[in-house]
Amino acid sequence: MEPPLEMESAVGGESVGVSVFEGAACPGPEDLVARAIAPVKSQYLRAPPPRSGSLGSAVVDNANEKSSVPKVVVTKEKKSRRQLKRERKQEQESAKKICPEIAKTGNIGACRYNDNCRFSHDLDAYLAEKSPDLEGICPFINVDETCPYGITCRYSNTHKQCTSLKPNSSAKRSSEVNCLNKDLQKLLWKDKVSFPKADFQLQLLGLKVGKSKHMNSEADIVKDHQEADNKQVLCSSEFTQDCSPTYIENECLGSDFISEDPARLLKKPKSKYDEGNFESDISHGTNLEKEKIQDGQDCSLHNGQDSVSSDYLCSEVESLKPHARERKLIDFRGKLYLAPLTTVGNLPFRRICKGLGADITCGEMAMCTNLLQGQASEWALLRRHLSEDTFGVQICGAYPDTVARTIELIDRECTVDFFDINMGCPIDVVVNKGAGSALIMKPMRMKSIIQAAASTVLTPLTVKVRTGYFEGRNRIDSLVSDIGKWGACVLTIHGRSRQQRYSKLADWDYIYECARKAPDDLQILGNGDIFSYTDWIKHTSDCPPLASGMIGRAALIKPWIFTEIKEQRHWDITSGERFNILKDFVQFGLQHWGSDAKGVETTRHFLLEWLSYTCRYVPVGLLEIIPQRINWRPPSYYGRDDLETLMASDSAADWIRITEMLLGKVPEGFSFAPKHKSNAYDRAENG
């Protein structure tokens, strides 16, 4: 097919790409591959015109432009906190900030706060200022749910149709779980949530409970147990629970026996705040263990005073750990595992990958301290869609107490299939706090974290690491056997060091070496540069002990890689099929973030973040050599149709144009710059 010669991007034909027109003769495909340039067929190539403005950023001013064509300029400066606070206050006082209850029902008298409500009740003023509705159907109608946004929905003109079809329909149960309970959030703010299992396991392991980094002495452990007698643990706003060592022991011991109760497996209380008491969770096996303790076999109780000897603490550390047969088991072997991806690995994106063949999904990395502080934005990373049948959450922390408490809290409040501890994050702000890749240099800290987390809950625990901290100084192979003994059931190894970040190719030979050294009960997953089904087959066949592979950036660039692996083919996907995937993302995004003005713009933002990766994909039919490698830089080229050409652009203005095809025109003064600079191959920040 001949390329459309007159196709231009939304920024006047500007496009950044790798020039292959240098010199008198055009280099051959092998020469381009050696230079890490995608060998696009010559009839589709075009010379990249010079670019004006900053790379990958765009600002749109609809007031000065007759058309909605974006204009690339330097991104505006970041506003101060005082400016943002003043703008939020002005927005809150405006008619656009309509009361949610009035918006949902359309009735001015629906708000129970009346004149004391901090939102506007002027329904007519809101309707006068509301932006025109977007084309299309409300995303909640497609899932047979009543739209919770009422008149604020940008598709509200289609609600009448839904009402006429189902006049008595009521909102169904949400398809998303793991939402943060408001009562729990208030308790977290006040630091009044108890963590009996985590604290008891930390004391058994000889770790100080609290924010201290240091180990506790035996005297301190006994003192902590004795001081706990007089403490009350606030479990809800309605009642309190005693937090004595005897109670904590019973709770911890009871959790080991509960896993054998079929009724417990079928129904798990969502929260101790809702169920009222932990005692309902304790089975008869706990009572047997309680009798042993009262008989003096393990410890003695005199006059209400608990004395815990150091011998008891040392001897019971192993016995109190859940046995391997009591843990839920997840077989990762041969499964397609979507890696936890910051910013872009959100719930709508995971739904896309799940529909395209992913078997296992994991939420974005959440910081333990933020979760324990009740930050709603951090808890939102734990939300799970019902289509995610095997789902885990990834957490990151620097100390055993924060990690163990976070895991106990999530296990109590949420529904997850496994926990993943990130010990490989290379981001500076994480490493400087002693978390992520910094733990690779502290094996004893790694041991404490894994042991404390694994002994607190029965949910499987996985760990993600890198080969080492410094390039050329790999060290994970010396810890592989120990990580399995500490309590992890799966170890994912990213084949790069922290110093490498994402530069150079992943070292799969070293991953193979680690997989061969791993014990039989520890599954090893490889991660790095899997970009086609041939890569998947090569890695799994070259090293049979390797359980599976984790797919990260490849899923961002081409989420249909899961379909390619399952069907064993290179999918020459058309631009129309790719656009339909974007449509699905928009629908999922509006259902997740909302169909009101704020939800539409949030969906647009995350769609733009994703488009900053998808532009790196080169269609199979345009390549001289297949499959494409993840480190190949695409040159400037024409697609087989106008839409494919537009999708190949790495200009943020063209990404905005794609979002306008799906979500309408952007607001006045809209600006965007990709967070991770994913389209900047030559930037140090990207590697």
XYZ file of C-alpha atoms in Angstrom:
687
model
C 0.000 0.000 0.000
C 1.306 3.405 -0.944
C 1.711 5.821 1.964
C -0.445 8.968 2.010
C 2.099 11.512 0.829
C 0.135 14.567 1.918
C -0.594 13.406 5.466
C 0.517 15.932 8.080
C 0.323 15.868 11.836
C -1.692 18.287 13.891
C 1.383 20.428 14.419
C 2.019 21.212 10.782
C 3.767 18.001 9.850
C 6.260 18.179 12.692
C 7.403 14.842 14.044
C 10.415 13.811 15.990
C 12.049 10.619 14.787
C 15.371 9.077 13.942
C 16.661 10.236 10.602
C 17.669 7.453 8.230
C 18.467 9.837 5.388
C 21.951 10.654 6.558
C 24.638 10.160 3.941
C 24.393 9.463 0.235
C 22.939 5.979 0.480
C 20.149 4.713 2.685
C 21.513 2.196 5.233
C 20.361 -1.409 5.048
C 18.073 -3.083 7.582
C 20.986 -4.805 9.357
C 22.821 -1.513 9.740
C 19.718 0.111 11.211
C 19.220 -2.738 13.676
C 22.862 -2.411 14.745
C 22.131 1.240 15.533
C 18.939 0.271 17.408
C 16.729 1.907 14.745
C 13.568 0.174 13.564
C 14.082 -0.984 9.942
C 10.951 0.506 8.368
C 10.403 -0.181 4.672
C 11.793 2.603 2.547
C 8.487 3.491 0.832
C 7.018 4.522 4.185
C 9.921 6.668 5.390
C 9.857 10.435 5.528
C 12.406 13.003 6.610
C 11.654 14.437 10.049
C 10.981 18.169 9.787
C 12.498 20.472 12.426
C 10.529 20.779 15.646
C 9.769 23.975 17.496
C 8.894 24.056 21.187
C 9.690 21.507 23.849
C 9.660 17.774 23.251
C 6.573 15.904 24.351
C 4.685 18.853 25.830
C 1.722 20.803 24.546
C -0.483 23.672 25.631
C -3.812 24.418 23.983
C -5.470 27.830 23.992
C -8.907 27.564 22.428
C -9.599 31.253 22.958
C -6.962 32.338 20.450
C -7.474 29.536 17.967
C -10.492 29.189 15.718
C -9.924 25.473 15.457
C -9.125 22.925 18.131
C -5.710 22.230 16.623
C -3.195 22.161 19.502
C -0.152 24.344 19.439
C 3.160 23.203 20.867
C 4.713 25.716 23.230
C 6.697 25.595 26.429
C 4.682 24.095 29.300
C 3.416 26.588 31.879
C 5.197 26.942 35.179
C 3.930 24.988 38.152
C 1.577 26.932 40.405
C 2.294 27.511 44.065
C 0.286 25.870 46.827
C -1.297 29.193 47.726
C -2.465 29.725 44.150
C -3.899 26.223 43.955
C -5.688 26.644 47.282
C -7.208 29.947 46.188
C -8.358 28.440 42.898
C -9.911 25.460 44.683
C -11.817 27.782 46.998
C -13.077 29.865 44.097
C -14.137 26.740 42.246
C -15.956 25.440 45.313
C -17.926 28.651 45.625
C -18.890 28.720 41.951
C -22.146 27.372 40.561
C -20.228 24.607 38.772
C -19.579 22.938 42.135
C -23.100 21.587 42.439
C -24.085 19.457 45.425
C -23.597 15.742 44.543
C -26.970 14.742 46.028
C -28.813 17.384 44.018
C -26.855 16.462 40.904
C -27.729 12.790 41.311
C -31.448 13.258 41.928
C -32.177 16.591 40.270
C -34.133 17.570 43.387
C -33.062 20.703 45.291
C -34.451 19.326 48.547
C -32.416 16.113 48.356
C -29.463 17.487 50.330
C -29.813 16.844 54.057
C -27.485 19.730 54.958
C -29.683 22.370 53.320
C -28.124 25.829 53.755
C -25.133 24.413 55.650
C -23.945 22.466 52.596
C -20.607 23.674 51.276
C -21.679 23.028 47.680
C -23.923 25.099 45.459
C -27.680 24.374 45.350
C -28.386 26.653 42.386
C -29.454 24.067 39.851
C -30.447 26.565 37.154
C -27.106 28.395 37.380
C -25.235 25.116 37.039
C -27.197 24.054 33.970
C -26.558 27.462 32.412
C -22.792 27.132 32.882
C -22.489 23.425 32.132
C -20.492 22.500 29.030
C -22.378 20.831 26.181
C -22.772 17.085 26.468
C -20.355 14.863 24.606
C -21.320 12.582 21.770
C -21.982 9.003 22.704
C -23.773 7.047 25.423
C -23.250 7.226 29.167
C -20.719 4.502 30.081
C -22.887 3.320 32.985
C -25.783 2.504 30.659
C -23.533 -0.018 28.892
C -23.160 -1.953 32.154
C -26.850 -1.641 33.127
C -26.199 0.700 36.042
C -27.816 3.958 37.028
C -25.376 6.801 36.445
C -24.237 8.106 39.867
C -23.365 11.536 38.443
C -26.837 12.571 37.354
C -26.982 15.937 35.632
C -23.203 16.442 35.999
C -22.586 13.518 33.631
C -21.208 14.693 30.298
C -23.567 12.199 28.640
C -26.676 13.148 30.645
C -28.784 13.566 27.516
C -28.794 9.762 27.180
C -30.133 9.192 30.717
C -33.741 9.713 29.605
C -33.393 6.826 27.202
C -32.123 4.635 30.033
C -35.019 5.702 32.284
C -37.585 4.906 29.627
C -36.102 1.474 29.108
C -35.721 0.650 32.816
C -37.895 2.927 34.916
C -37.458 0.900 38.086
C -33.810 0.004 37.692
C -31.558 0.630 40.649
C -27.789 0.817 40.875
C -26.240 -2.620 40.965
C -23.379 -3.696 43.117
C -20.206 -2.000 42.037
C -17.911 -4.017 39.818
C -14.914 -2.643 41.753
C -13.796 -3.754 45.197
C -11.135 -2.747 47.738
C -12.499 0.751 48.275
C -11.379 2.687 51.349
C -13.980 2.801 54.113
C -14.495 6.308 55.498
C -14.662 5.098 59.094
C -11.391 3.255 58.670
C -9.800 6.313 57.084
C -10.721 8.450 60.090
C -9.198 5.866 62.440
C -6.013 5.808 60.365
C -5.836 9.590 60.523
C -6.051 9.407 64.314
C -3.591 6.489 64.498
C -6.154 4.388 66.364
C -6.053 1.195 64.288
C -4.614 -1.901 65.932
C -2.302 -4.401 64.281
C -2.229 -7.315 66.744
C -0.926 -9.991 64.397
C 1.819 -7.868 62.884
C 2.981 -6.509 66.238
C 3.063 -9.940 67.822
C 5.048 -11.424 64.927
C 7.482 -8.517 65.049
C 8.068 -9.173 68.737
C 8.552 -12.876 68.104
C 11.184 -12.049 65.504
C 12.936 -9.728 67.954
C 12.037 -6.590 66.034
C 11.031 -3.404 67.783
C 7.429 -2.407 67.191
C 7.212 1.168 66.038
C 9.149 3.503 63.810
C 12.572 2.678 65.213
C 15.080 1.136 62.851
C 16.873 -0.821 65.542
C 16.422 -4.300 66.922
C 14.914 -4.808 70.349
C 16.643 -6.562 73.194
C 15.046 -9.487 75.015
C 14.299 -7.261 78.006
C 12.552 -4.759 75.770
C 10.467 -7.517 74.199
C 9.282 -8.721 77.611
C 8.658 -5.128 78.664
C 6.601 -4.495 75.547
C 4.468 -7.539 76.317
C 3.893 -6.443 79.908
C 3.057 -2.877 78.941
C 0.504 -4.130 76.450
C -1.697 -5.444 79.303
C -2.971 -2.013 80.205
C -3.545 -0.792 76.652
C -6.890 -0.649 74.912
C -7.097 -1.067 71.152
C -9.794 0.916 69.430
C -11.359 -1.406 66.888
C -14.288 0.772 65.874
C -16.301 3.783 66.926
C -18.653 1.467 68.831
C -16.413 -0.813 70.917
C -12.864 -1.571 71.972
C -10.734 -4.716 72.152
C -8.150 -5.679 74.715
C -4.633 -5.844 73.289
C -2.946 -8.006 75.895
C -0.327 -10.531 74.810
C -2.764 -13.366 75.544
C -5.329 -11.847 73.198
C -2.710 -11.203 70.528
C -1.419 -14.775 70.825
C -4.920 -16.147 70.453
C -5.511 -14.004 67.413
C -2.264 -15.031 65.783
C -2.617 -18.695 66.676
C -6.208 -18.673 65.548
C -5.291 -17.432 62.102
C -3.210 -20.538 61.545
C -6.138 -22.829 62.175
C -8.771 -20.771 60.423
C -7.396 -21.708 57.021
C -8.529 -25.295 57.595
C -12.135 -24.291 58.266
C -14.180 -24.543 55.011
C -16.630 -21.934 56.239
C -13.750 -19.513 56.785
C -12.523 -20.063 53.236
C -15.939 -19.353 51.788
C -16.702 -16.224 53.794
C -14.112 -13.771 55.033
C -15.235 -10.716 57.022
C -14.342 -7.559 55.156
C -13.389 -5.680 58.302
C -13.286 -6.085 62.000
C -15.014 -2.742 62.169
C -18.059 -4.162 60.398
C -18.109 -7.647 61.874
C -17.740 -6.395 65.413
C -15.200 -8.766 66.912
C -12.259 -10.917 66.021
C -13.611 -13.666 68.273
C -16.025 -14.736 65.539
C -13.037 -15.625 63.392
C -11.426 -17.949 65.936
C -12.049 -21.630 65.391
C -11.958 -24.529 67.801
C -8.285 -25.102 66.992
C -7.467 -21.849 68.720
C -9.103 -23.002 71.906
C -6.910 -26.105 71.917
C -3.833 -23.956 71.597
C -5.180 -21.635 74.293
C -5.482 -24.597 76.652
C -1.857 -25.489 76.034
C -0.793 -22.014 77.000
C -2.975 -22.060 80.122
C -1.541 -25.440 81.152
C 1.886 -23.850 81.297
C 3.438 -25.705 78.367
C 4.483 -22.555 76.583
C 4.132 -19.674 79.026
C 2.655 -18.910 82.436
C -0.108 -16.555 83.497
C -0.139 -15.323 87.092
C -2.620 -12.875 88.615
C -3.416 -11.352 85.258
C 0.263 -10.648 84.538
C 1.711 -12.205 81.384
C 5.344 -13.181 81.431
C 6.881 -14.136 78.098
C 10.294 -15.677 78.382
C 12.969 -15.305 75.768
C 13.104 -19.082 75.400
C 9.436 -19.087 74.502
C 9.935 -16.340 71.941
C 12.837 -18.155 70.339
C 11.215 -21.593 70.304
C 7.852 -20.445 69.009
C 9.062 -18.283 66.119
C 9.096 -21.206 63.741
C 6.004 -22.936 65.148
C 3.840 -19.829 64.841
C 4.731 -19.315 61.210
C 2.001 -20.637 58.927
C 2.965 -23.961 57.466
C 3.459 -24.078 53.708
C 0.471 -26.408 53.357
C -1.765 -23.898 55.140
C -0.989 -21.097 52.706
C -2.991 -20.438 49.598
C -0.920 -21.421 46.597
C -0.825 -19.642 43.245
C 0.868 -21.382 40.357
C 2.598 -18.742 38.232
C 4.100 -21.312 35.873
C 3.309 -20.504 32.269
C 0.940 -17.677 33.239
C 1.021 -14.287 31.516
C 1.744 -11.793 34.290
C 1.117 -8.070 33.731
C 3.720 -6.173 35.730
C 2.673 -3.473 38.208
C 3.196 -0.234 36.292
C 3.289 3.185 37.920
C 0.784 5.747 36.565
C -0.190 3.802 33.435
C -0.932 0.451 35.088
C -4.265 1.721 36.396
C -7.471 -0.292 36.693
C -8.886 0.592 33.226
C -5.574 -0.362 31.596
C -5.497 -3.658 33.496
C -9.004 -4.388 32.225
C -7.736 -3.841 28.678
C -4.852 -6.265 29.206
C -7.133 -8.767 30.911
C -9.416 -8.761 27.888
C -6.421 -9.281 25.596
C -5.172 -12.373 27.420
C -3.323 -11.444 30.628
C -3.701 -14.124 33.330
C -2.353 -12.316 36.405
C -2.599 -8.623 37.193
C -1.127 -6.496 39.953
C -1.961 -3.005 41.149
C 0.364 -0.030 40.997
C 3.058 0.281 43.635
C 1.667 1.762 46.866
C 3.825 3.199 49.640
C 3.237 1.601 53.037
C 3.477 4.835 55.022
C 0.865 6.517 52.830
C -1.511 3.587 53.236
C -1.112 3.599 57.012
C -1.846 7.333 57.035
C -5.131 6.762 55.212
C -4.305 8.667 52.040
C -7.219 8.116 49.664
C -5.049 8.522 46.565
C -2.797 5.687 47.729
C -5.683 3.399 48.666
C -7.137 3.957 45.195
C -4.172 1.970 43.837
C -5.540 -1.138 45.584
C -8.887 -1.139 43.802
C -9.695 -4.281 41.876
C -12.153 -5.044 39.092
C -14.162 -8.242 39.289
C -12.716 -9.382 35.950
C -9.274 -9.618 37.576
C -9.578 -13.197 38.785
C -5.960 -13.390 39.988
C -4.968 -10.045 41.439
C -2.221 -8.847 43.749
C -1.155 -5.568 45.272
C 2.396 -4.272 45.263
C 3.637 -2.382 48.296
C 6.926 -0.691 49.046
C 8.384 0.014 52.458
C 11.729 0.407 54.173
C 11.085 -1.232 57.561
C 9.578 -4.514 58.774
C 6.971 -2.920 61.033
C 5.456 -0.687 58.346
C 5.383 -3.508 55.786
C 3.918 -6.088 58.200
C 1.247 -3.704 59.476
C 0.332 -2.642 55.966
C -0.048 -6.239 54.862
C -2.212 -7.077 57.868
C -4.389 -4.024 57.217
C -4.842 -4.785 53.513
C -5.502 -8.457 54.192
C -8.183 -7.444 56.689
C -9.864 -4.802 54.554
C -9.353 -5.885 50.951
C -9.669 -8.921 48.725
C -6.323 -9.831 47.172
C -4.758 -13.082 45.992
C -1.138 -12.221 46.772
C 1.123 -9.493 48.095
C 4.153 -8.298 46.170
C 6.930 -6.401 47.958
C 8.859 -4.112 45.651
C 12.564 -4.309 46.450
C 13.710 -3.188 43.025
C 12.221 0.269 42.455
C 15.036 2.527 41.126
C 13.294 5.874 41.670
C 15.437 8.273 43.707
C 12.670 9.413 46.050
C 12.022 5.772 47.009
C 15.655 4.681 47.263
C 16.600 7.698 49.379
C 14.070 6.556 51.980
C 15.727 3.152 52.217
C 13.053 1.303 50.225
C 13.022 -0.239 46.760
C 16.456 -1.015 45.333
C 18.150 0.287 48.479
C 17.161 -2.962 50.222
C 19.375 -4.970 47.851
C 22.359 -3.557 49.745
C 20.801 -4.546 53.091
C 20.153 -8.318 53.078
C 19.398 -8.441 56.809
C 16.735 -5.758 56.351
C 15.327 -7.775 53.458
C 15.186 -10.821 55.694
C 13.348 -8.980 58.456
C 10.790 -7.507 56.077
C 10.038 -10.785 54.288
C 9.866 -12.811 57.505
C 7.594 -10.303 59.236
C 5.280 -10.035 56.241
C 5.130 -13.761 55.515
C 4.369 -14.697 59.129
C 1.588 -12.131 59.533
C -0.861 -13.406 56.897
C -1.622 -16.622 55.029
C -1.884 -14.848 51.675
C 1.026 -15.746 49.342
C 3.945 -13.331 49.378
C 6.036 -12.469 46.320
C 9.123 -10.280 46.022
C 10.402 -8.230 43.082
C 14.093 -7.334 42.873
C 16.783 -6.272 40.433
C 20.081 -8.016 39.738
C 21.953 -5.641 42.030
C 22.442 -2.033 42.946
C 25.521 -1.182 40.885
C 26.089 -2.193 37.290
C 28.396 -5.189 36.971
C 28.000 -6.156 40.639
C 25.110 -8.606 40.672
C 24.284 -10.125 44.033
C 20.754 -11.537 44.003
C 22.016 -15.025 43.075
C 23.559 -15.275 46.552
C 20.193 -14.506 48.185
C 17.852 -16.641 46.087
C 17.838 -19.684 48.348
C 17.484 -17.522 51.457
C 14.515 -15.550 50.099
C 12.584 -18.799 49.772
C 13.406 -19.787 53.352
C 12.337 -16.384 54.649
C 8.784 -16.943 53.418
C 8.437 -15.760 49.807
C 6.866 -18.163 47.329
C 7.726 -16.215 44.151
C 10.750 -14.098 43.248
C 10.633 -11.812 40.217
C 14.029 -10.688 38.906
C 14.343 -7.675 36.627
C 17.464 -8.269 34.574
C 18.988 -4.854 35.220
C 20.701 -3.180 38.144
C 19.410 -0.103 39.900
C 22.170 1.966 38.326
C 21.087 0.862 34.828
C 17.457 1.838 35.414
C 16.045 0.912 31.971
C 19.142 1.453 29.852
C 20.864 -1.392 27.978
C 19.304 -4.801 27.533
C 18.182 -7.049 30.363
C 20.666 -9.744 31.444
C 18.654 -12.916 30.946
C 21.676 -15.177 31.360
C 21.929 -13.978 34.945
C 18.201 -14.557 35.441
C 18.710 -18.144 34.212
C 21.562 -18.571 36.696
C 19.343 -17.439 39.561
C 16.511 -19.727 38.447
C 18.829 -22.757 38.503
C 19.993 -21.917 42.026
C 16.477 -21.439 43.409
C 14.918 -24.127 45.631
C 12.000 -26.129 44.284
C 9.400 -24.300 46.394
C 10.451 -20.857 45.105
C 9.162 -19.898 41.665
C 11.423 -17.564 39.668
C 9.934 -15.091 37.197
C 12.027 -13.179 34.680
C 11.373 -9.586 33.719
C 12.848 -7.319 31.073
C 12.554 -6.717 27.314
C 9.905 -9.345 26.482
C 8.365 -7.750 23.398
C 7.050 -10.614 21.251
C 5.958 -14.220 21.495
C 9.364 -15.316 20.167
C 11.037 -13.623 23.140
C 8.651 -15.456 25.471
C 9.320 -18.845 23.874
C 13.081 -18.296 23.874
C 13.290 -17.420 27.568
C 10.984 -20.200 28.758
C 12.672 -22.845 26.596
C 16.254 -21.788 27.323
C 15.712 -22.206 31.063
C 13.106 -24.826 32.107
C 13.441 -23.939 35.824
C 12.130 -20.460 34.983
C 8.454 -20.453 36.001
C 7.258 -17.617 33.800
C 7.896 -14.040 32.731
C 6.553 -10.665 33.776
C 5.578 -8.281 30.981
C 5.884 -4.561 31.649
C 6.763 -1.891 29.093
C 5.807 -4.170 26.196
C 2.225 -4.156 27.478
C 2.262 -0.349 27.494
C 3.476 -0.170 23.904
C 1.403 -3.069 22.534
C -1.083 -4.528 25.046
C -2.066 -7.177 22.505
C 1.246 -8.925 23.233
C -0.715 -11.274 25.487
C -2.845 -12.316 22.502
C 0.278 -12.784 20.383
C 1.862 -15.074 22.974
C -1.251 -17.197 23.397
C -1.882 -17.457 19.669
C 1.825 -17.741 18.759
C 1.753 -15.115 16.013
C 2.910 -11.627 15.125
C -0.325 -9.653 14.965
C -0.285 -7.043 12.200
C -2.964 -5.055 13.965
C -4.733 -2.332 12.003
C -5.171 1.250 13.101
C -8.920 0.674 13.428
C -8.378 -2.224 15.827
C -5.952 -0.144 17.863
C -8.459 2.717 17.974
C -11.143 0.335 19.260
C -8.803 -0.598 22.124
C -8.507 3.102 22.959
C -12.303 3.364 22.883
C -12.569 0.531 25.393
C -10.032 2.263 27.626
C -12.103 5.441 27.556
C -15.248 3.528 28.517
C -13.453 1.758 31.365
C -11.887 5.041 32.462
C -15.210 6.875 32.610
C -16.679 4.043 34.678
C -13.680 4.152 37.027
C -12.926 7.893 37.346
C -16.397 9.185 36.580
C -18.362 10.568 33.648
C -18.580 14.114 35.013
C -16.248 16.890 33.868
C -13.539 15.929 36.349
C -13.733 12.246 35.424
C -13.551 13.010 31.705
C -10.398 15.065 32.135
C -8.837 12.456 34.420
C -9.523 9.822 31.782
C -7.996 12.095 29.152
C -4.874 12.599 31.267
C -4.223 8.891 31.737
C -5.013 8.205 28.091
C -2.373 10.758 27.121
C 0.125 9.089 29.447
C -0.560 5.789 27.723
C -0.318 7.311 24.223
C 3.183 8.504 25.107
C 4.127 4.804 25.021
C 1.972 3.473 22.184
C 3.601 5.834 19.675
C 6.721 3.652 19.899
C 4.949 0.735 18.227
C 5.784 0.111 14.557
C 3.210 -1.984 12.664
C 4.421 -5.422 11.593
C 3.562 -4.768 7.930
C 5.933 -1.778 7.807
C 9.044 -3.550 9.112
C 11.811 -5.108 7.052
C 12.773 -7.362 9.957
C 10.325 -8.790 12.490
C 9.683 -8.868 15.343
C 10.310 -5.374 16.660
C 12.705 -5.087 19.601
C 11.880 -2.942 22.596
C 15.077 -0.862 22.272
C 14.485 0.064 18.613
C 13.830 3.753 18.000
C 11.191 4.265 15.296
C 12.134 6.677 12.495
C 9.709 9.191 11.054
C 7.353 7.265 8.816
C 3.945 7.336 7.160
C 1.355 4.792 8.163
C -0.844 2.807 5.822
C -3.686 5.241 6.526
C -4.088 8.646 8.133
C -5.018 7.242 11.549
C -1.954 4.989 11.641
C 0.225 7.965 10.769
C -1.338 9.992 13.552
C -0.756 7.177 16.058
C 2.917 7.012 15.045
C 3.545 10.622 16.021
C 5.525 11.266 19.189
C 4.177 14.802 19.455
C 2.005 15.504 22.495
C -0.174 17.737 20.334
C -1.080 14.757 18.154
C -1.877 12.675 21.237
C -4.242 15.444 22.327
C -5.878 15.288 18.920
C -6.519 11.552 19.404
C -8.137 12.195 22.786
C -10.380 14.826 21.220
C -11.649 12.164 18.842
C -12.771 10.181 21.892
C -13.521 12.722 24.642
C -14.310 15.943 22.828
C -12.351 19.187 22.798
C -9.905 19.884 25.575
C -10.661 22.720 28.019
C -9.247 26.179 27.513
C -5.608 26.437 28.548
C -5.164 22.648 28.663
C -1.550 21.487 28.960
C 0.152 18.103 29.052
C 3.689 16.795 29.445
C 4.351 13.051 29.821
C 5.289 12.119 33.373
C 7.885 9.476 32.552
C 9.300 10.987 29.327
C 8.647 7.616 27.743
C 9.124 8.950 24.220
C 12.562 10.457 24.905
C 15.071 7.732 24.092
C 18.103 9.944 24.509
C 17.159 11.368 27.904
C 18.925 10.239 31.035
C 15.618 10.413 32.920
C 14.280 7.585 30.779
C 17.076 5.207 31.640
